[in-house]
mmCIF file of C-alpha atoms in Angstrom:
data_model
loop_
_atom_site.group_PDB
_atom_site.id
_atom_site.type_symbol
_atom_site.label_atom_id
_atom_site.label_comp_id
_atom_site.label_asym_id
_atom_site.label_seq_id
_atom_site.Cartn_x
_atom_site.Cartn_y
_atom_site.Cartn_z
ATOM 1 C CA MET A 1 89.295 100.644 85.963
ATOM 2 C CA THR A 2 86.981 97.951 84.539
ATOM 3 C CA PHE A 3 87.036 94.201 85.101
ATOM 4 C CA PRO A 4 85.395 91.147 83.495
ATOM 5 C CA SER A 5 82.098 89.800 84.816
ATOM 6 C CA ARG A 6 83.875 87.088 86.834
ATOM 7 C CA ARG A 7 85.443 87.828 90.223
ATOM 8 C CA PRO A 8 88.320 90.231 89.450
ATOM 9 C CA ALA A 9 91.887 89.350 90.437
ATOM 10 C CA ILE A 10 94.072 92.302 91.435
ATOM 11 C CA GLY A 11 97.771 92.302 92.231
ATOM 12 C CA LEU A 12 99.297 94.946 94.509
ATOM 13 C CA PHE A 13 102.993 95.664 94.034
ATOM 14 C CA GLY A 14 104.495 98.043 96.581
ATOM 15 C CA GLY A 15 108.014 99.425 96.588
ATOM 16 C CA SER A 16 110.165 102.524 96.598
ATOM 17 C CA PHE A 17 110.623 102.283 92.801
ATOM 18 C CA ASP A 18 113.635 104.570 93.087
ATOM 19 C CA PRO A 19 113.828 104.170 90.146
ATOM 20 C CA VAL A 20 111.420 101.644 88.673
ATOM 21 C CA HIS A 21 113.403 99.351 86.351
ATOM 22 C CA ASN A 22 113.135 96.358 84.026
ATOM 23 C CA GLY A 23 113.395 93.947 86.935
ATOM 24 C CA HIS A 24 110.206 95.402 88.395
ATOM 25 C CA LEU A 25 108.416 94.995 85.067
ATOM 26 C CA HIS A 26 109.755 91.445 84.725
ATOM 27 C CA ILE A 27 108.369 90.321 88.083
ATOM 28 C CA ALA A 28 105.112 92.256 87.608
ATOM 29 C CA ARG A 29 104.493 90.349 84.354
ATOM 30 C CA ALA A 30 105.257 87.055 86.077
ATOM 31 C CA PHE A 31 102.917 88.074 88.906
ATOM 32 C CA ALA A 32 100.107 88.722 86.420
ATOM 33 C CA ASP A 33 100.817 85.662 84.261
ATOM 34 C CA GLU A 34 101.224 83.051 86.980
ATOM 35 C CA LEU A 35 98.197 84.154 89.014
ATOM 36 C CA ALA A 36 95.997 85.148 86.042
ATOM 37 C CA LEU A 37 95.596 88.683 87.374
ATOM 38 C CA ASP A 38 93.458 91.227 85.577
ATOM 39 C CA THR A 39 95.676 94.064 86.733
ATOM 40 C CA VAL A 40 98.832 94.736 88.713
ATOM 41 C CA ILE A 41 98.809 98.036 90.598
ATOM 42 C CA PHE A 42 102.192 99.593 91.348
ATOM 43 C CA LEU A 43 102.220 101.346 94.720
ATOM 44 C CA PRO A 44 105.167 103.751 95.067
ATOM 45 C CA ALA A 45 105.991 104.096 98.747
ATOM 46 C CA GLY A 46 105.317 107.195 100.747
ATOM 47 C CA ASP A 47 106.953 107.005 104.173
ATOM 48 C CA PRO A 48 107.336 103.336 105.150
ATOM 49 C CA TYR A 49 108.165 103.181 108.833
ATOM 50 C CA HIS A 50 110.723 100.355 108.582
ATOM 51 C CA LYS A 51 113.050 102.026 106.053
ATOM 52 C CA GLY A 52 115.352 104.963 106.677
ATOM 53 C CA GLY A 53 117.555 107.086 104.482
ATOM 54 C CA SER A 54 116.793 109.578 101.754
ATOM 55 C CA ARG A 55 114.503 108.910 98.842
ATOM 56 C CA THR A 56 113.846 110.636 95.539
ATOM 57 C CA ASP A 57 110.863 112.968 95.657
ATOM 58 C CA ALA A 58 107.598 111.053 95.428
ATOM 59 C CA ARG A 59 106.384 113.037 92.415
ATOM 60 C CA HIS A 60 109.327 111.757 90.385
ATOM 61 C CA ARG A 61 108.950 108.155 91.541
ATOM 62 C CA LEU A 62 105.233 108.274 90.782
ATOM 63 C CA ALA A 63 105.841 109.774 87.329
ATOM 64 C CA MET A 64 108.450 107.130 86.506
ATOM 65 C CA ALA A 65 106.117 104.349 87.634
ATOM 66 C CA GLN A 66 103.354 105.762 85.437
ATOM 67 C CA LEU A 67 105.696 105.799 82.449
ATOM 68 C CA ALA A 68 106.864 102.240 83.110
ATOM 69 C CA ALA A 69 103.285 100.989 83.522
ATOM 70 C CA GLN A 70 102.589 101.826 79.882
ATOM 71 C CA ALA A 71 104.572 98.700 78.977
ATOM 72 C CA ASP A 72 101.631 96.365 79.691
ATOM 73 C CA PRO A 73 97.863 97.012 79.534
ATOM 74 C CA ARG A 74 97.466 95.048 82.768
ATOM 75 C CA PHE A 75 99.587 97.549 84.695
ATOM 76 C CA ALA A 76 98.282 100.532 86.654
ATOM 77 C CA VAL A 77 99.701 102.901 89.267
ATOM 78 C CA SER A 78 98.193 104.224 92.502
ATOM 79 C CA ASP A 79 99.392 107.127 94.646
ATOM 80 C CA CYS A 80 97.599 105.624 97.654
ATOM 81 C CA ASP A 81 100.748 105.356 99.786
ATOM 82 C CA ILE A 82 102.114 108.722 98.686
ATOM 83 C CA VAL A 83 99.140 110.921 99.511
ATOM 84 C CA ARG A 84 98.700 109.518 103.016
ATOM 85 C CA ARG A 85 100.539 111.571 105.633
ATOM 86 C CA GLY A 86 103.090 110.086 108.000
ATOM 87 C CA ALA A 87 104.159 106.462 108.139
ATOM 88 C CA THR A 88 102.335 104.111 105.795
ATOM 89 C CA TYR A 89 101.667 100.509 106.750
ATOM 90 C CA SER A 90 100.954 97.679 104.356
ATOM 91 C CA SER A 91 98.077 96.490 106.552
ATOM 92 C CA ASP A 92 96.355 99.863 106.093
ATOM 93 C CA THR A 93 96.974 99.878 102.344
ATOM 94 C CA ALA A 94 95.572 96.362 102.032
ATOM 95 C CA ALA A 95 92.492 97.389 104.024
ATOM 96 C CA ILE A 96 91.910 100.377 101.720
ATOM 97 C CA PHE A 97 91.967 98.170 98.623
ATOM 98 C CA ARG A 98 89.769 95.564 100.290
ATOM 99 C CA GLN A 99 87.246 98.298 101.064
ATOM 100 C CA ASN A 100 87.316 99.561 97.480
ATOM 101 C CA PHE A 101 87.279 96.099 95.871
ATOM 102 C CA PRO A 102 85.325 93.919 98.333
ATOM 103 C CA ALA A 103 84.621 91.156 95.801
ATOM 104 C CA ALA A 104 88.115 90.928 94.315
ATOM 105 C CA ASP A 105 90.818 88.344 94.803
ATOM 106 C CA LEU A 106 93.598 90.555 96.143
ATOM 107 C CA TRP A 107 97.214 89.434 95.864
ATOM 108 C CA TRP A 108 100.195 91.252 97.362
ATOM 109 C CA LEU A 109 103.663 90.737 95.898
ATOM 110 C CA LEU A 110 106.510 90.330 98.391
ATOM 111 C CA GLY A 111 110.179 89.572 98.015
ATOM 112 C CA ALA A 112 111.454 86.584 99.969
ATOM 113 C CA ASP A 113 113.359 88.939 102.270
ATOM 114 C CA SER A 114 110.133 90.777 103.122
ATOM 115 C CA LEU A 115 108.343 87.497 103.782
ATOM 116 C CA ASN A 116 111.100 86.575 106.226
ATOM 117 C CA THR A 117 110.400 89.701 108.283
ATOM 118 C CA LEU A 118 106.615 89.691 107.878
ATOM 119 C CA HIS A 119 106.092 88.855 111.552
ATOM 120 C CA THR A 120 107.720 92.224 112.468
ATOM 121 C CA TRP A 121 105.207 94.250 110.442
ATOM 122 C CA LYS A 122 102.465 96.200 112.143
ATOM 123 C CA ASN A 123 99.251 94.129 112.235
ATOM 124 C CA TRP A 124 100.857 91.449 110.068
ATOM 125 C CA ARG A 125 98.157 88.890 110.831
ATOM 126 C CA GLN A 126 95.463 91.340 109.775
ATOM 127 C CA PHE A 127 97.452 92.047 106.616
ATOM 128 C CA ALA A 128 97.771 88.324 105.818
ATOM 129 C CA ASP A 129 94.036 87.841 106.401
ATOM 130 C CA THR A 130 93.165 90.717 104.036
ATOM 131 C CA VAL A 131 95.238 89.699 100.996
ATOM 132 C CA ASN A 132 96.742 86.618 99.439
ATOM 133 C CA ILE A 133 100.530 86.764 99.178
ATOM 134 C CA ALA A 134 102.775 85.970 96.215
ATOM 135 C CA VAL A 135 106.502 85.670 96.851
ATOM 136 C CA ALA A 136 109.239 86.550 94.375
ATOM 137 C CA ARG A 137 112.109 84.092 94.665
ATOM 138 C CA ARG A 138 115.608 84.945 95.833
ATOM 139 C CA ALA A 139 118.758 83.131 94.824
ATOM 140 C CA ASP A 140 119.654 82.347 98.443
ATOM 141 C CA GLY A 141 116.137 81.356 99.467
ATOM 142 C CA GLY A 142 116.125 83.820 102.390
ATOM 143 C CA THR A 143 116.508 83.033 106.077
ATOM 144 C CA ALA A 144 114.615 80.499 108.135
ATOM 145 C CA PRO A 145 111.294 81.803 109.553
ATOM 146 C CA ASP A 146 110.531 82.073 113.255
ATOM 147 C CA ALA A 147 108.169 79.469 114.711
ATOM 148 C CA GLU A 148 105.017 81.603 114.578
ATOM 149 C CA ARG A 149 105.481 82.636 110.966
ATOM 150 C CA ALA A 150 106.557 79.116 109.964
ATOM 151 C CA ALA A 151 103.261 77.743 111.300
ATOM 152 C CA TRP A 152 101.272 80.443 109.528
ATOM 153 C CA GLN A 153 103.242 79.865 106.319
ATOM 154 C CA ARG A 154 102.445 76.129 106.266
ATOM 155 C CA GLN A 155 98.744 76.852 106.739
ATOM 156 C CA ALA A 156 98.701 79.600 104.100
ATOM 157 C CA GLU A 157 100.496 77.447 101.531
ATOM 158 C CA ALA A 158 98.076 74.590 102.162
ATOM 159 C CA ALA A 159 95.118 76.963 101.759
ATOM 160 C CA GLY A 160 96.523 78.445 98.542
ATOM 161 C CA SER A 161 96.723 81.980 99.947
ATOM 162 C CA LEU A 162 100.529 81.994 99.842
ATOM 163 C CA LYS A 163 102.324 81.111 96.612
ATOM 164 C CA THR A 164 105.899 81.425 95.391
ATOM 165 C CA LEU A 165 106.345 82.638 91.822
ATOM 166 C CA SER A 166 108.424 80.473 89.533
ATOM 167 C CA ALA A 167 109.878 83.393 87.543
ATOM 168 C CA PRO A 168 113.690 83.573 87.595
ATOM 169 C CA LEU A 169 115.526 86.536 89.041
ATOM 170 C CA HIS A 170 116.287 89.635 86.995
ATOM 171 C CA PRO A 171 119.672 91.364 87.449
ATOM 172 C CA ALA A 172 118.376 94.946 87.676
ATOM 173 C CA SER A 173 118.753 96.694 91.042
ATOM 174 C CA SER A 174 117.638 100.218 91.945
ATOM 175 C CA THR A 175 120.661 100.607 94.208
ATOM 176 C CA ASP A 176 123.074 99.617 91.441
ATOM 177 C CA ILE A 177 121.313 101.909 88.964
ATOM 178 C CA ARG A 178 121.541 104.900 91.302
ATOM 179 C CA ARG A 179 125.195 104.161 91.970
ATOM 180 C CA ALA A 180 125.995 103.848 88.260
ATOM 181 C CA LEU A 181 124.243 107.094 87.379
ATOM 182 C CA ALA A 182 125.855 108.958 90.271
ATOM 183 C CA GLY A 183 129.230 107.850 88.940
ATOM 184 C CA GLY A 184 128.474 109.106 85.449
ATOM 185 C CA GLY A 185 127.692 105.654 84.064
ATOM 186 C CA ASP A 186 124.860 104.513 81.830
ATOM 187 C CA ALA A 187 122.163 102.229 83.236
ATOM 188 C CA GLY A 188 119.873 102.526 80.224
ATOM 189 C CA ALA A 189 119.918 98.793 79.527
ATOM 190 C CA LEU A 190 118.252 98.173 82.911
ATOM 191 C CA LEU A 191 115.556 100.831 82.527
ATOM 192 C CA PRO A 192 112.455 101.238 80.371
ATOM 193 C CA PRO A 193 113.378 103.806 77.681
ATOM 194 C CA GLU A 194 110.753 106.289 78.864
ATOM 195 C CA VAL A 195 112.095 106.089 82.431
ATOM 196 C CA ALA A 196 115.694 106.507 81.263
ATOM 197 C CA ALA A 197 114.640 109.610 79.304
ATOM 198 C CA TYR A 198 112.785 111.001 82.338
ATOM 199 C CA ILE A 199 115.862 110.517 84.521
ATOM 200 C CA ARG A 200 118.058 112.334 82.001
ATOM 201 C CA ARG A 201 115.554 115.156 81.584
ATOM 202 C CA HIS A 202 115.283 115.779 85.324
ATOM 203 C CA ARG A 203 118.917 114.880 86.067
ATOM 204 C CA LEU A 204 117.934 112.420 88.776
ATOM 205 C CA TYR A 205 120.621 110.414 90.568
ATOM 206 C CA HIS A 206 123.442 112.318 88.886
ATOM 207 C CA ALA A 207 126.223 113.757 90.990
ATOM 208 C CA ALA A 208 125.899 117.496 91.549
#
């Protein structure tokens, strides 16, 4: 991965990506465009401690992310959170990228719902000190923050280390796509063609 001579700007985009869809690509482009990022790195989740339930095998989610990332030369994919054993924490992931790119401007993309629960994350202050945070908007604006996070949020916005993207919402949803495919429907319009083909080839999300 090469960068221009100026201080590189790197965006980190974590998620289950189960499956990765056009909405993810839409917000990743907005992330790169609005913050003038050199690259956006997709980080398929391994075993995030705050989410339960089943998940498609990591090798498939990683492969689909790699296919989707071909849509833009600024996109890349890392298996950082997949290869680590046990629960993975965003603070640890951020620290790994800070260690590997000490001179970079690091930005982490969060949904508004994740920002609202940031104060419940492990080492959330350390995380917020390691990376800048970009927030993808929600139609409902999310819930009101608790007092501690509200104070931090005001300071971060004033310092420019917390920004809300202006990009509009995209209708694609991984949950809706999985449900449609399990019911024998076609979600191809919401998926990159290469990802849709991969899903068909490996019969992912289809009812047994």
